[in-house]
Amino acid sequence: MPLQIARSVLATSGLFPDFGRFHQWLTDQKRHASMEVRVVPLDELAGWHTHPVTGNIAHESGRFYSVEGLDVRIEQTFAGSWQQPILNQPEVGILGILVKEFDGVLHFLMQAKVEPGNHNGLQLSPTVQATRSNFTRVHRGARVPYLDYFRDTSRHQVLADVRQSEQGSWFHRKRNRNMVVRVEEDIELRDGFCWLTLGQLHRLLAADDLVNMDARTVLSCLPFAATGLSGVYGSTVASPFTSCLVRSCELEAAEPHTMNALLGWITEVRSGLDSHAERIPLRDVEGWRRADGRIARPDGAFFTVVGVQVSAVGREVRTWSQPMIQPCDEGVCAFLVKKADGVLQVLVQAKAEPGFVDVVELAPTVQCTPSNHDALPGGERPPYLTEVLDARPEQIRFDAVHSEEGGRFFHARNRYLVVEVAEDFDAVRPGYRWVTLAQLSALLRHSHYLNVEARSLVACLHTLSVRPRPAFESAAED
Amino acid sequence: MPLQIARSVLATSGLFPDFGRFHQWLTDQKRHASMEVRVVPLDELAGWHTHPVTGNIAHESGRFYSVEGLDVRIEQTFAGSWQQPILNQPEVGILGILVKEFDGVLHFLMQAKVEPGNHNGLQLSPTVQATRSNFTRVHRGARVPYLDYFRDTSRHQVLADVRQSEQGSWFHRKRNRNMVVRVEEDIELRDGFCWLTLGQLHRLLAADDLVNMDARTVLSCLPFAATGLSGVYGSTVASPFTSCLVRSCELEAAEPHTMNALLGWITEVRSGLDSHAERIPLRDVEGWRRADGRIARPDGAFFTVVGVQVSAVGREVRTWSQPMIQPCDEGVCAFLVKKADGVLQVLVQAKAEPGFVDVVELAPTVQCTPSNHDALPGGERPPYLTEVLDARPEQIRFDAVHSEEGGRFFHARNRYLVVEVAEDFDAVRPGYRWVTLAQLSALLRHSHYLNVEARSLVACLHTLSVRPRPAFESAAED
């Protein structure tokens, strides 16, 4: 299967023969699906109420999610202990991509979806992106298309099926089920959906704000790692960098002790960290204030809880209201990578976030909102941020701005970077570790190892598996 | 490494040449280490106090553990929702075994340890069995011997290092770090410790109440699985049953899709289960009553929280008091196994327990206290209990009574069984699945997959890897 995935990575032409046709289709979708989003006071959200005692904001149905408070104490973080608002969404939803072979090449079924938090409207999402409330139809909406392929997989081949965490600073123990299911049978292609090869998706990941967070996290869980990849990719698509990257995907089974050491390191970090995160009433959260229809800190740092009112125009008109988290600024998520003995290594960070189920997950080398640190008194820059922001152009292997979940976060964007450092770069601090891509793939078969920002970056990193060839734009002339 | 482990399994003679010498040593230890344990009212526990508002019972230092209440709702369990007392011990302790080669054979350093809950006093425990309070020396006791080998593993080879859950019905989110560390350097052998081969430990696991729970769970995390094991074991130690068992240890890497399916099944069960477990004040727990110095249900079912007062006589005399959980009766933990196409398969259950961090873990086919079910009105027997209790003698491959953690549980014992069923036994209910031993080993590299009872049984199952040969008792005459 990993070899078939590699062949799809090589394919920049598929059911869409070229970028022009894809773009035409996307423009067409934009015409059919628009959304009007207005920021409104939290007190005016229809269907949501504030609990008179706790101050928690919840939906009248008791489903969806609620805004509550969290009391946090984590050793070894710069803040130590604090309180904050947090989204509580205990349901496990499904993020699923259907895969099918056309003309010998695996294609991935993507949906053009508008979400209220997207700053640009339409983005590509997985085939299915459904909360449990969606598919038990609490909101009495339409049936979720293609859902049955993921609810009963017995006739299909499951390439990935694993619950993964989402933003641990904004969500309390949120998990979604990330699934990739391959089907053999004919599938009706509905309006708003399209089949793309991985090579095409990889080109689109290089663009800003086009492939949404849910699509990125599902793509990162694909079984990319295997021996024999170099053979499939071949030398025509190889540069020294891509050769090292592909070799990095091949190296896990061969190095059990290294994998043992990696697992042992994660165990050690998790065992040693004294942490505590308990839900408290939103009203009691210190340092935050509900005023003027929003919940914010006096200094405006971190994020604000805002209300939005949405009118979606598709085949039917739907309007609804909801609270959302609006971060104070754009963030930076970056992997430092280096070639070492012909293998690409990736520097990961063991990061504690208050919403994690299991204390610590592996995160990008740098994951922060730089302006938060600039604002703090005596605040140092986070480790390695200087290496990322001051990188020379030839060091920057990947650089695109992507949106975070547009269903919960309002205009939340991160700049995702892959920055190559010299082979002798060995300034590794405690809490950081060099790993191979195959090791990351092995960890991604299980829950709670890579956080959502690291998974997004893994998806971005795989776009570098082949040397840039004639772009998707001109693929028809290949 | 798995092949070296297999060679240690074959060795019934080692630094102890025969069982007689071991027995002599053990008798000697019993003379040096005795303990007097008296059940006393919870109100008379020195150093522990009951919170005036919540009724929670905690140590005055704020460390160790506390007895609190838990409010539980788990779909698909026979009870549905209930409240109960629970032990809360947020610290992650270390359970570690040191391994060293003598005369070409791996030996495991075990400690003869008396614990207040043991009904028979002395049992074999891991080299190190320490709570974080132990090693930060809250109780001002002696230094924990050999601890440094586990706190700084940089000079050693780590064979296993993974946090694993403990009893999810009695503990709230308890995890201990299970470690096996191999050293090359000379190690001082302290009083109360001895080196045993795996072959010897396997013989001792067949005896009742001798290898304690902590030792069993650490042993289960050893990397038993690998290809090439059959070659090491050889035909002289093989019966049809052992051949299938060893082949079952060899089959994981070869079957990625099966492993995918297994992981997908676990994801599905965990995603679909609506569960909730929140700590509440012990005083508010419905259905339980604190009276006569204990906390129990009027019908005496499940367990009782009792107080004990302990006087330990070793090199120094120590006395202390503590609350403990005393189960109402002996339990049954059993794997049904079958030979299928030359491979031993093990029937596991996806079991929800209220104290689990991640909803569900894999448990033995049968894990219950039969008398609890007999007592319930209209209570059916749990699935497969009849198959276990009515098994014919030739079906019973393993049968021994083992103690659970003697530091927290008072006279808690389970009968551990491995029962072979016919190859055409396919009455598999929802929530149960056949797996190989190699798959279980692969899962045991990660946290939260196998519960502690399943891990104990995995350790027991590995004792069957070779056909019974001249017993350890007469190994000297081999």
Coordinates of C-alpha atoms in Angstrom, one line a residue, chain B:
Chain B
M1 CA 17.1 -9.3 21.8
P2 CA 13.9 -11.4 21.6
L3 CA 16.1 -14.4 20.7
Q4 CA 18.2 -13.8 23.9
I5 CA 15.0 -13.6 25.8
A6 CA 14.0 -17.0 24.3
R7 CA 17.3 -18.5 25.4
S8 CA 16.6 -17.3 29.0
V9 CA 13.1 -18.9 28.8
L10 CA 14.9 -22.2 28.0
A11 CA 17.2 -21.9 31.0
T12 CA 15.8 -23.5 34.1
S13 CA 19.2 -23.5 35.7
G14 CA 21.2 -20.3 36.3
L15 CA 22.8 -18.6 39.3
F16 CA 20.4 -20.7 41.3
P17 CA 21.3 -24.2 40.0
D18 CA 18.1 -25.7 41.2
F19 CA 14.8 -25.0 43.0
G20 CA 16.2 -26.3 46.3
R21 CA 18.7 -23.4 46.5
F22 CA 16.0 -20.9 45.5
H23 CA 13.6 -22.3 48.1
Q24 CA 16.3 -22.1 50.8
W25 CA 17.0 -18.5 49.9
L26 CA 13.3 -17.6 50.0
T27 CA 12.8 -19.3 53.4
D28 CA 15.8 -17.3 54.6
Q29 CA 14.2 -14.1 53.4
K30 CA 11.0 -14.9 55.2
R31 CA 12.9 -15.0 58.4
H32 CA 14.4 -11.5 57.9
A33 CA 11.2 -9.8 56.7
S34 CA 7.9 -10.2 58.5
M35 CA 5.0 -7.9 58.8
E36 CA 2.1 -7.7 61.2
V37 CA -1.1 -6.3 59.6
R38 CA -4.2 -5.5 61.6
V39 CA -7.5 -4.3 60.1
V40 CA -8.5 -1.2 62.0
P41 CA -11.3 1.4 61.6
L42 CA -10.7 4.1 59.0
D43 CA -11.1 6.7 61.8
E44 CA -8.0 5.4 63.5
L45 CA -5.5 5.6 60.7
A46 CA -2.6 7.7 62.0
G47 CA -1.4 10.2 59.4
W48 CA -4.7 10.1 57.4
H49 CA -7.6 12.4 57.8
T50 CA -11.1 12.6 56.5
H51 CA -12.0 16.0 54.8
P52 CA -14.8 17.6 56.8
V53 CA -16.8 18.6 53.7
T54 CA -16.0 16.1 51.0
G55 CA -15.4 13.0 53.2
N56 CA -12.4 12.2 51.1
I57 CA -9.7 10.3 52.9
A58 CA -6.2 11.6 52.3
H59 CA -2.7 11.6 53.8
E60 CA -1.7 14.6 55.8
S61 CA 1.3 15.2 53.6
G62 CA -1.0 15.5 50.5
R63 CA 1.0 12.8 48.8
F64 CA 0.6 9.0 48.3
Y65 CA -3.1 8.5 47.4
S66 CA -6.6 9.4 48.5
V67 CA -10.0 7.7 48.6
E68 CA -12.5 9.7 46.7
G69 CA -15.8 9.2 45.0
L70 CA -16.5 8.6 41.3
D71 CA -19.7 9.2 39.3
V72 CA -19.8 6.8 36.3
R73 CA -21.9 6.5 33.2
I74 CA -20.8 3.9 30.7
E75 CA -23.1 2.7 28.0
Q76 CA -23.1 -1.0 27.3
T77 CA -22.0 -2.1 30.7
F78 CA -24.4 -4.2 32.7
A79 CA -24.9 -1.5 35.3
G80 CA -25.0 1.5 33.0
S81 CA -24.4 4.2 35.6
W82 CA -23.3 4.1 39.2
Q83 CA -21.2 5.8 41.9
Q84 CA -18.4 4.2 43.8
P85 CA -15.3 5.0 46.0
I86 CA -12.1 5.1 44.0
L87 CA -8.4 5.4 44.8
N88 CA -6.8 8.6 43.3
Q89 CA -3.0 8.3 42.9
P90 CA -2.0 10.8 40.3
E91 CA 1.8 10.1 40.6
V92 CA 3.5 7.9 38.1
G93 CA 5.7 5.4 39.9
I94 CA 8.4 3.1 38.5
L95 CA 8.2 -0.7 38.3
G96 CA 11.6 -1.8 36.9
I97 CA 13.5 -5.0 36.5
L98 CA 17.2 -5.0 35.9
V99 CA 18.6 -7.6 33.5
K100 CA 22.1 -8.9 33.2
E101 CA 23.8 -11.7 31.4
F102 CA 25.5 -14.4 33.4
D103 CA 27.2 -17.4 31.6
G104 CA 25.5 -16.3 28.4
V105 CA 22.0 -16.3 29.8
L106 CA 19.9 -13.2 30.7
H107 CA 19.0 -13.1 34.4
F108 CA 16.4 -10.9 36.0
L109 CA 16.9 -9.2 39.4
M110 CA 13.9 -9.9 41.6
Q111 CA 13.2 -8.7 45.2
A112 CA 11.6 -10.7 47.9
K113 CA 9.1 -8.2 49.3
V114 CA 6.4 -8.3 52.0
E115 CA 3.4 -6.1 51.4
P116 CA 0.5 -5.5 53.8
G117 CA -2.1 -6.7 51.3
N118 CA -0.4 -10.0 50.6
H119 CA -2.3 -12.9 52.2
N120 CA 0.9 -14.9 52.4
G121 CA 3.5 -12.3 53.2
L122 CA 6.5 -12.5 50.9
Q123 CA 6.3 -12.4 47.1
L124 CA 8.8 -11.8 44.3
S125 CA 8.6 -8.2 43.1
P126 CA 10.5 -6.2 40.5
T127 CA 14.0 -4.9 41.3
V128 CA 12.4 -1.5 41.9
Q129 CA 8.8 -0.8 42.8
A130 CA 8.6 2.8 43.9
T131 CA 6.0 5.5 43.9
R132 CA 7.2 9.0 43.1
S133 CA 6.7 9.8 46.8
N134 CA 9.1 6.9 47.5
F135 CA 11.8 8.3 45.4
T136 CA 11.4 11.9 46.3
R137 CA 11.5 10.5 49.8
V138 CA 8.3 12.0 51.2
H139 CA 8.1 9.3 53.8
R140 CA 11.8 9.8 54.8
G141 CA 12.4 6.1 54.3
A142 CA 15.6 4.5 53.1
R143 CA 16.9 5.2 49.6
V144 CA 15.3 2.9 47.0
P145 CA 18.0 0.4 46.0
Y146 CA 18.9 0.2 42.3
L147 CA 16.7 3.2 41.5
D148 CA 19.4 5.1 39.7
Y149 CA 19.6 2.5 36.9
F150 CA 16.1 3.5 36.0
R151 CA 16.3 7.2 36.5
D152 CA 19.3 7.5 34.3
T153 CA 19.3 4.9 31.6
S154 CA 21.8 6.6 29.3
R155 CA 24.6 4.0 29.9
H156 CA 22.2 1.0 29.6
Q157 CA 20.0 -0.8 27.1
V158 CA 16.3 -0.2 27.6
L159 CA 14.3 -3.3 26.7
A160 CA 10.9 -1.8 27.7
D161 CA 9.8 1.6 29.0
V162 CA 6.1 2.2 28.9
R163 CA 3.4 3.6 31.2
Q164 CA 0.6 1.1 31.8
S165 CA -2.7 1.4 33.6
E166 CA -3.7 -0.5 36.7
Q167 CA -7.1 -1.7 38.0
G168 CA -9.6 0.6 36.3
S169 CA -12.3 -0.4 38.8
W170 CA -10.4 0.6 41.8
F171 CA -8.0 3.3 40.6
H172 CA -8.7 6.7 38.9
R173 CA -6.3 7.0 36.0
K174 CA -3.4 5.2 37.8
R175 CA -0.4 4.6 35.6
N176 CA 3.0 3.1 36.5
R177 CA 6.1 3.2 34.3
N178 CA 7.0 -0.4 33.4
M179 CA 10.7 -0.7 32.7
V180 CA 13.2 -3.4 31.8
V181 CA 16.8 -2.2 31.7
R182 CA 19.8 -4.3 30.7
V183 CA 23.1 -3.5 32.3
E184 CA 26.6 -4.7 31.4
E185 CA 28.5 -3.5 34.5
D186 CA 28.9 -5.3 37.7
I187 CA 26.1 -4.9 40.2
E188 CA 26.2 -5.4 43.9
L189 CA 23.7 -8.1 45.0
R190 CA 21.9 -6.7 48.0
D191 CA 20.2 -8.7 50.7
G192 CA 16.6 -9.5 49.7
F193 CA 17.4 -9.7 45.9
C194 CA 18.2 -12.6 43.6
W195 CA 18.9 -13.2 39.9
L196 CA 16.6 -15.6 38.1
T197 CA 16.4 -16.7 34.5
L198 CA 13.1 -16.4 32.7
G199 CA 12.8 -20.2 32.6
Q200 CA 12.9 -20.1 36.4
L201 CA 10.5 -17.2 36.7
H202 CA 8.1 -19.1 34.4
R203 CA 8.2 -22.1 36.7
L204 CA 7.5 -19.8 39.7
L205 CA 4.5 -18.2 37.9
A206 CA 2.9 -21.6 37.8
A207 CA 2.8 -21.5 41.7
D208 CA 0.1 -19.6 43.5
D209 CA 0.8 -16.1 45.0
L210 CA 4.5 -16.1 44.5
V211 CA 5.2 -13.6 41.6
N212 CA 3.5 -10.3 42.5
M213 CA 1.4 -8.2 40.2
D214 CA 4.1 -5.6 39.6
A215 CA 6.5 -8.3 38.5
R216 CA 3.9 -9.8 36.2
T217 CA 3.1 -6.6 34.4
V218 CA 6.7 -5.7 33.9
L219 CA 7.5 -9.2 32.5
S220 CA 4.5 -8.9 30.0
C221 CA 6.2 -5.8 28.5
L222 CA 9.3 -7.7 27.4
P223 CA 9.9 -7.8 23.7
F224 CA 8.9 -11.5 23.3
A225 CA 7.8 -11.3 19.7
A226 CA 10.2 -11.8 16.7
T227 CA 10.7 -14.0 13.8
G228 CA 13.2 -16.8 14.3
L229 CA 12.0 -17.9 17.7
S230 CA 11.0 -21.4 16.5
G231 CA 14.7 -21.9 15.7
V232 CA 15.8 -21.0 19.1
Y233 CA 13.2 -23.1 20.9
G234 CA 13.8 -26.1 18.6
S235 CA 11.7 -29.2 18.3
T236 CA 12.8 -30.9 21.5
V237 CA 10.8 -28.4 23.5
A238 CA 7.9 -28.2 21.1
S239 CA 4.4 -29.8 21.4
P240 CA 1.7 -28.9 18.9
F241 CA 0.4 -26.3 21.5
T242 CA 3.8 -24.7 22.1
S243 CA 4.6 -24.7 18.3
C244 CA 1.4 -22.7 17.7
L245 CA 2.2 -20.4 20.6
V246 CA 5.7 -19.6 19.4
R247 CA 4.4 -19.1 15.8
S248 CA 1.9 -16.7 17.3
C249 CA 4.8 -14.7 18.7
E250 CA 6.4 -14.6 15.3
L251 CA 3.4 -13.1 13.4
E252 CA 2.9 -9.4 13.4
A253 CA 5.2 -7.8 11.0
A254 CA 4.0 -10.2 8.4
E255 CA 0.4 -9.1 8.7
P256 CA 0.1 -5.4 8.6
H257 CA -3.5 -5.4 7.5
T258 CA -4.5 -7.5 10.4
M259 CA -2.7 -5.1 12.7
N260 CA -4.4 -2.3 10.9
A261 CA -7.8 -4.0 11.4
L262 CA -7.0 -4.6 15.1
L263 CA -6.1 -0.9 15.6
G264 CA -9.1 0.2 13.7
W265 CA -11.4 -2.0 15.8
I266 CA -10.0 -0.5 19.0
T267 CA -10.5 3.0 17.5
E268 CA -14.1 2.1 16.6
V269 CA -14.9 0.8 20.1
R270 CA -13.4 3.8 21.8
S271 CA -15.0 6.3 19.5
G272 CA -18.5 4.8 19.8
L273 CA -18.7 4.5 23.5
D274 CA -20.4 7.3 25.3
S275 CA -18.7 7.3 28.7
H276 CA -18.2 9.7 31.6
A277 CA -16.3 9.3 34.9
E278 CA -16.0 12.4 37.2
R279 CA -14.6 12.5 40.6
I280 CA -17.1 13.5 43.3
P281 CA -16.9 13.9 47.1
L282 CA -16.7 10.5 48.7
R283 CA -19.4 11.6 51.1
D284 CA -21.9 11.9 48.2
V285 CA -21.3 8.4 46.7
E286 CA -24.7 6.7 46.5
G287 CA -25.2 3.1 47.4
W288 CA -22.2 3.0 49.7
R289 CA -22.0 3.8 53.4
R290 CA -19.3 4.7 55.8
A291 CA -20.0 2.9 59.1
D292 CA -18.2 0.8 61.6
G293 CA -14.9 2.2 60.4
R294 CA -15.3 0.9 56.8
I295 CA -17.0 1.9 53.6
A296 CA -19.1 -0.7 52.1
R297 CA -22.4 -1.4 50.3
P298 CA -25.3 -2.8 52.3
D299 CA -25.2 -6.0 50.2
G300 CA -21.4 -6.4 50.7
A301 CA -20.9 -6.6 46.9
F302 CA -17.8 -5.5 44.9
F303 CA -15.4 -4.3 47.6
T304 CA -14.9 -2.6 51.0
V305 CA -12.6 0.2 51.9
V306 CA -10.8 -0.8 55.1
G307 CA -8.1 0.6 57.2
V308 CA -5.0 -1.4 58.2
Q309 CA -2.2 -0.8 60.7
V310 CA 1.1 -2.3 59.7
S311 CA 4.3 -3.2 61.7
A312 CA 7.1 -4.3 59.4
V313 CA 10.1 -6.0 60.9
G314 CA 13.2 -5.9 58.7
R315 CA 16.5 -4.3 59.5
E316 CA 14.5 -1.5 61.1
V317 CA 11.0 -1.6 62.5
R318 CA 8.5 0.6 60.8
T319 CA 4.8 1.1 61.5
W320 CA 2.3 2.9 59.5
S321 CA -1.4 3.0 58.7
Q322 CA -3.3 3.2 55.4
P323 CA -6.7 2.7 53.8
M324 CA -6.9 -0.3 51.4
I325 CA -9.5 -1.9 49.1
Q326 CA -10.6 -5.3 50.0
P327 CA -12.6 -7.1 47.3
C328 CA -15.6 -9.2 48.3
D329 CA -14.3 -12.4 46.8
E330 CA -11.8 -14.1 44.6
G331 CA -12.0 -13.2 40.9
V332 CA -11.5 -15.1 37.6
C333 CA -9.3 -13.9 34.7
A334 CA -9.1 -16.2 31.8
F335 CA -8.0 -16.2 28.2
L336 CA -9.7 -18.5 25.8
V337 CA -7.1 -19.6 23.2
K338 CA -7.3 -21.8 20.1
K339 CA -5.0 -23.2 17.5
A340 CA -5.9 -21.9 14.0
D341 CA -3.8 -22.7 11.0
G342 CA -0.8 -23.5 13.2
V343 CA -1.0 -20.2 15.1
L344 CA -2.3 -19.7 18.6
Q345 CA -5.0 -17.1 18.8
V346 CA -6.1 -15.4 22.0
L347 CA -9.6 -14.0 22.5
V348 CA -9.5 -10.5 24.0
Q349 CA -12.3 -8.3 25.2
A350 CA -12.6 -4.5 24.7
K351 CA -13.5 -3.6 28.2
A352 CA -14.6 -0.2 29.6
E353 CA -13.5 0.4 33.2
P354 CA -14.3 3.7 34.9
G355 CA -10.7 4.5 35.9
F356 CA -9.1 4.2 32.4
V357 CA -7.5 7.2 30.9
D358 CA -8.8 6.2 27.5
V359 CA -12.2 4.6 27.9
V360 CA -11.5 1.1 26.9
E361 CA -8.6 -1.3 27.1
L362 CA -8.1 -4.9 26.0
A363 CA -8.9 -7.3 28.8
P364 CA -9.0 -11.1 29.3
T365 CA -11.8 -13.0 27.7
V366 CA -13.3 -13.4 31.1
Q367 CA -12.6 -10.9 33.9
C368 CA -15.1 -10.9 36.8
T369 CA -15.9 -11.9 40.3
P370 CA -18.4 -14.7 39.8
S371 CA -20.1 -14.2 43.1
N372 CA -21.0 -10.6 42.3
H373 CA -23.0 -11.9 39.4
D374 CA -24.6 -14.7 41.3
A375 CA -25.8 -12.1 43.8
L376 CA -27.4 -9.7 41.3
P377 CA -31.1 -10.2 40.7
G378 CA -31.6 -11.8 37.4
G379 CA -27.8 -11.5 36.8
E380 CA -26.6 -13.5 33.9
R381 CA -23.2 -15.0 33.9
P382 CA -20.6 -12.9 32.0
P383 CA -19.9 -14.1 28.5
Y384 CA -17.6 -17.2 28.3
L385 CA -17.5 -17.7 32.1
T386 CA -19.2 -21.1 31.6
E387 CA -16.7 -22.2 29.0
V388 CA -13.9 -21.4 31.5
L389 CA -15.4 -22.9 34.7
D390 CA -16.7 -26.0 33.0
A391 CA -13.5 -26.6 31.0
R392 CA -12.3 -30.2 30.9
P393 CA -8.9 -30.7 32.6
E394 CA -7.1 -31.3 29.3
Q395 CA -8.3 -27.9 28.1
I396 CA -6.7 -26.0 31.0
R397 CA -3.3 -25.0 29.9
F398 CA -2.6 -22.6 32.9
D399 CA -4.2 -22.3 36.3
A400 CA -2.8 -20.4 39.2
V401 CA -4.1 -17.9 41.8
H402 CA -2.2 -14.7 41.9
S403 CA -2.3 -11.7 44.2
E404 CA -3.0 -8.1 43.0
E405 CA -1.0 -5.1 44.2
G406 CA -0.4 -5.7 48.0
G407 CA 0.3 -2.1 48.6
R408 CA -3.2 -0.9 47.9
F409 CA -5.4 -4.0 47.9
F410 CA -6.1 -6.3 50.9
H411 CA -6.2 -10.0 50.1
A412 CA -7.1 -9.3 46.4
R413 CA -6.7 -12.5 44.5
N414 CA -7.6 -13.7 41.0
R415 CA -7.5 -17.1 39.5
Y416 CA -5.7 -16.8 36.2
L417 CA -6.5 -19.4 33.6
V418 CA -5.6 -20.2 30.0
V419 CA -8.3 -22.4 28.5
E420 CA -7.9 -24.0 25.0
V421 CA -11.0 -24.3 22.9
A422 CA -11.5 -26.2 19.6
E423 CA -10.3 -24.6 16.4
D424 CA -13.9 -24.3 15.2
F425 CA -15.0 -22.3 18.3
D426 CA -16.2 -19.2 16.6
A427 CA -18.9 -17.9 18.9
V428 CA -17.3 -14.4 19.0
R429 CA -19.6 -11.8 20.4
P430 CA -19.4 -8.1 19.7
G431 CA -16.6 -6.5 21.7
Y432 CA -14.4 -9.6 21.5
R433 CA -11.6 -10.4 19.0
W434 CA -9.0 -13.1 18.2
V435 CA -5.4 -11.8 18.2
T436 CA -1.9 -13.2 18.1
L437 CA 0.7 -12.9 20.8
A438 CA 2.9 -10.9 18.5
Q439 CA 0.1 -8.4 18.1
L440 CA -0.3 -8.2 21.9
S441 CA 3.5 -7.6 22.2
A442 CA 3.3 -4.8 19.6
L443 CA 0.5 -3.2 21.5
L444 CA 2.4 -3.5 24.8
R445 CA 5.0 -1.1 23.5
H446 CA 2.4 1.6 23.9
S447 CA 0.3 2.8 26.8
H448 CA -3.4 2.1 27.4
Y449 CA -3.9 -1.0 25.2
L450 CA -3.8 -3.9 27.6
N451 CA -5.3 -3.7 31.1
V452 CA -3.4 -5.1 34.1
E453 CA -5.3 -8.4 34.2
A454 CA -4.6 -9.0 30.5
R455 CA -0.9 -8.2 31.1
S456 CA -0.7 -10.7 33.9
L457 CA -2.2 -13.3 31.7
V458 CA 0.2 -12.5 28.9
A459 CA 3.0 -13.1 31.3
C460 CA 1.4 -16.4 32.3
L461 CA 0.8 -17.4 28.6
H462 CA 4.5 -17.0 27.8
T463 CA 5.3 -19.6 30.5
L464 CA 3.8 -22.1 28.1
S465 CA 6.3 -21.4 25.3
V466 CA 8.2 -24.6 25.9
R467 CA 6.8 -28.1 26.6
P468 CA 7.1 -28.8 30.3
R469 CA 10.5 -30.4 30.8
P470 CA 12.1 -31.7 34.0
A471 CA 10.8 -29.2 36.5
F472 CA 12.9 -26.5 38.1
E473 CA 12.7 -28.7 41.1
S474 CA 15.0 -31.3 39.5
A475 CA 16.8 -29.0 37.1
A476 CA 20.1 -29.7 38.8
E477 CA 19.9 -33.3 37.6
D478 CA 19.3 -32.3 33.9

